[in-house]
C-alpha atoms as one frame of an Amber mdcrd trajectory, in Angstrom:
protein
   0.000   0.000   0.000   1.158   3.594  -0.554   2.846   5.220   2.429   0.703
   7.564   4.497   1.574  11.254   4.097   4.033  12.568   6.679   1.686  15.467
   7.419  -2.072  15.693   7.078  -3.815  18.963   6.257  -7.449  19.643   7.021
  -9.239  22.961   7.044 -12.662  24.092   8.220 -14.159  27.359   9.416 -10.968
  29.316   8.796  -8.818  26.929  10.865  -6.140  24.830   9.158  -4.871  21.894
  11.182  -1.556  20.348  10.148  -0.948  16.986  11.815   2.542  15.509  12.054
   1.716  11.974  10.993   4.706   9.695  11.496   4.250   8.392  15.059   6.362
   5.276  14.409   9.353   7.599  13.909   8.232   9.836  16.807   7.264  12.499
  14.248  10.935  13.237  13.631  11.705  16.300  11.510  13.333  14.374   8.687
  14.022  16.221   5.450  10.798  14.844   3.885   8.804  15.756   7.033  10.158
  19.317   6.934   9.333  19.582   3.229   5.804  18.345   3.855   5.318  20.721
   6.794   6.567  23.681   4.765   4.226  22.775   1.907   1.202  22.615   4.231
   2.110  25.886   5.958   2.393  27.726   2.638  -0.605  26.139   0.919  -2.972
  28.912  -0.253  -1.728  31.006   2.669  -3.075  34.289   1.263  -6.644  32.975
   1.047  -9.196  35.094   2.905 -10.626  31.828   4.229  -7.465  30.955   6.165
  -7.445  32.632   9.575  -5.317  30.453  11.880  -3.043  27.393  11.661  -2.818
  24.668  14.298   0.134  22.241  14.348  -0.737  18.962  16.077   0.657  15.422
  16.045  -0.343  11.765  16.041   0.932   9.494  18.787   2.461   9.986  22.246
   5.375  12.107  20.981   4.591  15.533  19.541   7.978  15.698  17.836  11.345
  14.167  18.716  13.443  16.592  16.677  15.729  15.700  13.794  15.945  12.157
  12.430  19.397  11.151  13.676  19.747   8.586  10.891  19.984  11.537   8.502
  22.816  13.056  10.535  25.196  10.099  10.528  28.545  10.101   8.747  26.946
   8.057   5.952  25.564  11.361   4.628  27.854  14.186   3.570  28.114  17.737
   4.884  25.971  19.013   2.021  23.072  16.803   3.144  23.498  17.803   6.792
  23.469  21.471   5.789  20.308  20.934   3.766  18.518  19.455   6.799  19.454
  22.283   9.184  18.874  25.033   6.619  15.388  23.768   5.777  14.575  23.432
   9.478  15.638  27.045  10.087  13.555  28.124   7.094  10.433  26.396   8.455
  10.913  27.835  11.958  11.311  31.391  10.662   8.483  30.880   8.167   6.042
  30.276  11.035   6.628  33.791  12.340   6.461  35.311   8.843   3.052  33.819
   7.996   0.160  36.325   7.937  -1.941  34.239  10.363  -1.353  33.111  13.966
   0.133  29.621  14.375  -0.796  27.515  17.407   1.135  24.460  18.613  -1.241
  21.881  20.085   1.078  19.692  22.156   0.067  16.379  23.662   3.209  14.509
  24.637   6.952  14.894  24.386   8.611  17.678  22.370  12.395  17.398  22.216
  15.273  19.135  20.429  13.982  20.557  17.121  10.495  19.471  18.248  10.878
  21.779  21.254  12.177  24.404  18.819   8.980  23.998  16.790   6.836  24.686
  19.870   8.958  27.723  20.797   8.662  29.064  17.234   4.857  29.049  17.194
   2.934  32.181  18.175   0.833  30.351  20.773   1.291  26.927  22.371  -1.368
  24.939  24.236  -0.150  21.811  26.008  -1.707  18.914  27.853  -0.625  18.271
  31.431   1.356  15.205  30.385   3.511  17.111  27.892   7.248  17.556  28.441
   9.864  19.689  26.711  13.607  19.030  26.417  16.744  19.778  24.422  18.760
  16.600  25.082  21.233  16.911  22.206  24.130  17.434  24.617  23.637  13.851
  25.831  24.475  12.440  22.388  27.217  14.906  21.527  25.124  17.198  19.337
  24.421  20.429  21.230  20.992  21.887  20.392  22.369  25.117  18.914  19.554
  25.779  16.450  16.787  24.952  18.970  18.610  27.382  21.286  17.719  30.250
  18.935  13.982  29.756  19.551  14.393  28.756  23.206  16.587  31.741  23.985
  13.878  34.032  22.617  11.041  32.336  24.509  12.566  31.492  27.899  14.635
  33.313  30.499  18.300  32.827  29.589  19.237  30.753  32.629  16.263  28.416
  32.154  17.107  27.925  28.474  20.762  27.271  29.279  19.934  24.750  32.008
  17.794  22.864  29.471  20.579  23.037  26.886  23.420  22.097  29.258  21.665
  19.232  31.069  19.141  17.879  28.577  16.681  17.534  31.463  13.011  18.053
  30.530  10.606  20.736  31.671   7.164  19.594  32.773   4.151  21.241  31.182
   3.635  23.387  34.290   7.293  24.462  34.311   7.038  25.291  30.601   3.987
  27.427  31.379   5.697  29.152  34.292   8.711  30.084  32.146   6.717  31.134
  29.076   7.444  28.300  26.633   3.714  27.521  26.373   0.638  29.732  26.710
  -1.732  27.347  28.489  -1.718  23.913  30.112  -4.939  21.927  30.268  -5.998
  18.356  31.076  -5.508  16.043  28.099  -9.262  15.662  27.564  -9.613  19.470
  27.342  -6.784  20.074  24.855  -8.948  20.004  21.736 -11.627  22.178  23.335
  -9.137  24.831  24.461  -7.366  24.916  21.081 -10.699  25.314  19.278 -11.707
  28.078  21.673  -8.546  30.100  20.967  -8.791  29.440  17.225 -12.415  30.566
  17.053 -11.628  33.732  18.987  -8.870  34.565  16.495 -11.288  33.930  13.615
 -13.552  36.696  14.930 -10.945  39.345  14.063  -9.862  40.879  10.757  -7.211
  38.865   8.937  -5.556  42.000   7.553  -5.362  43.622  10.990  -3.930  40.456
  12.569  -1.383  40.086   9.751  -0.189  43.656  10.302  -0.091  43.158  14.074
   1.827  39.880  13.924   4.456  41.208  11.522   4.875  44.340  13.631   5.232
  42.400  16.886   8.149  40.330  15.585   9.830  43.410  14.084   9.616  45.542
  17.215  10.600  42.843  19.711  14.227  42.889  18.520  14.531  46.700  18.569
  15.488  49.140  21.303  12.651  50.928  23.078  12.794  54.239  21.183  13.046
  52.562  17.767  10.228  50.167  18.641   7.901  53.006  19.644   8.779  55.041
  16.568   8.053  52.095  14.281   4.842  50.990  16.025   3.524  54.566  16.144
   3.705  54.643  12.346   2.060  51.200  12.173  -0.856  52.375  14.336  -1.416
  55.211  11.848  -1.155  52.746   8.943  -3.636  50.457  10.717  -6.182  53.294
  10.668  -5.900  53.482   6.874  -6.999  49.847   6.518 -10.637  49.380   5.607
 -11.065  47.055   8.576  -9.374  49.581  10.863 -12.104  52.102  10.118 -14.851
  49.470  10.088 -13.908  48.314  13.588 -14.017  51.836  15.015 -17.303  52.671
  13.267 -18.861  49.436  14.511 -17.748  50.187  18.078 -19.195  53.714  17.960
 -22.429  52.415  16.411 -22.603  49.555  18.945 -22.789  46.826  16.309 -20.663
  43.891  15.235 -17.985  44.758  12.677 -18.224  43.286   9.182 -14.647  42.552
   8.177 -13.409  42.663   4.605 -10.119  40.927   5.560
């Protein structure tokens, strides 16, 4: 029989769910898995119908990181570079997309899998989930996952994870800001749907502007950030939906977004 796709894409009501679908390989981010994930993230991404993306996974492991079989000495440096470069492209792509991306985590997320969670805009995790960067234990320090972790976690927490390989519990991940919410496993779907539906109530064009601006300003000094965002607020008012939202508020009615 033909092999099942490494990722499954389904979309309804403005919400696209991308499911990592290789549980027998612990949803490892092999080169084909990364290619499939990138394809699903980019598919018809400018459509007015697409409002939010959820990344989920089959099986007890959300994502175990890179497929170590691809990183052995049997493959050359060119292949190794291709794997890490594509992974970096996918991680940065998530933040460049015009819609919010939610990680729906139910299980273990390690190494580049932990990087994937840290790269998403929002992350909802079940209570049983754990997060780790254990590369140091096998002689491959998690340097690329450290980029996302170092921007999501306090420095000393990120470095303890990187130096020891020890996992964070879901509650510890919540406390340190790696995930947005932790819920019982049987409430994970409900909570993810709730957040997704709330996002779908807003204007896509306004959210796209806001998301892009957030990631631009976060790396800037305070004065530069305020100067840039002040201009963006003015630009926001020139959007059709910017004016529609204000008019609707004044008129005490629901806005009708053009997106």
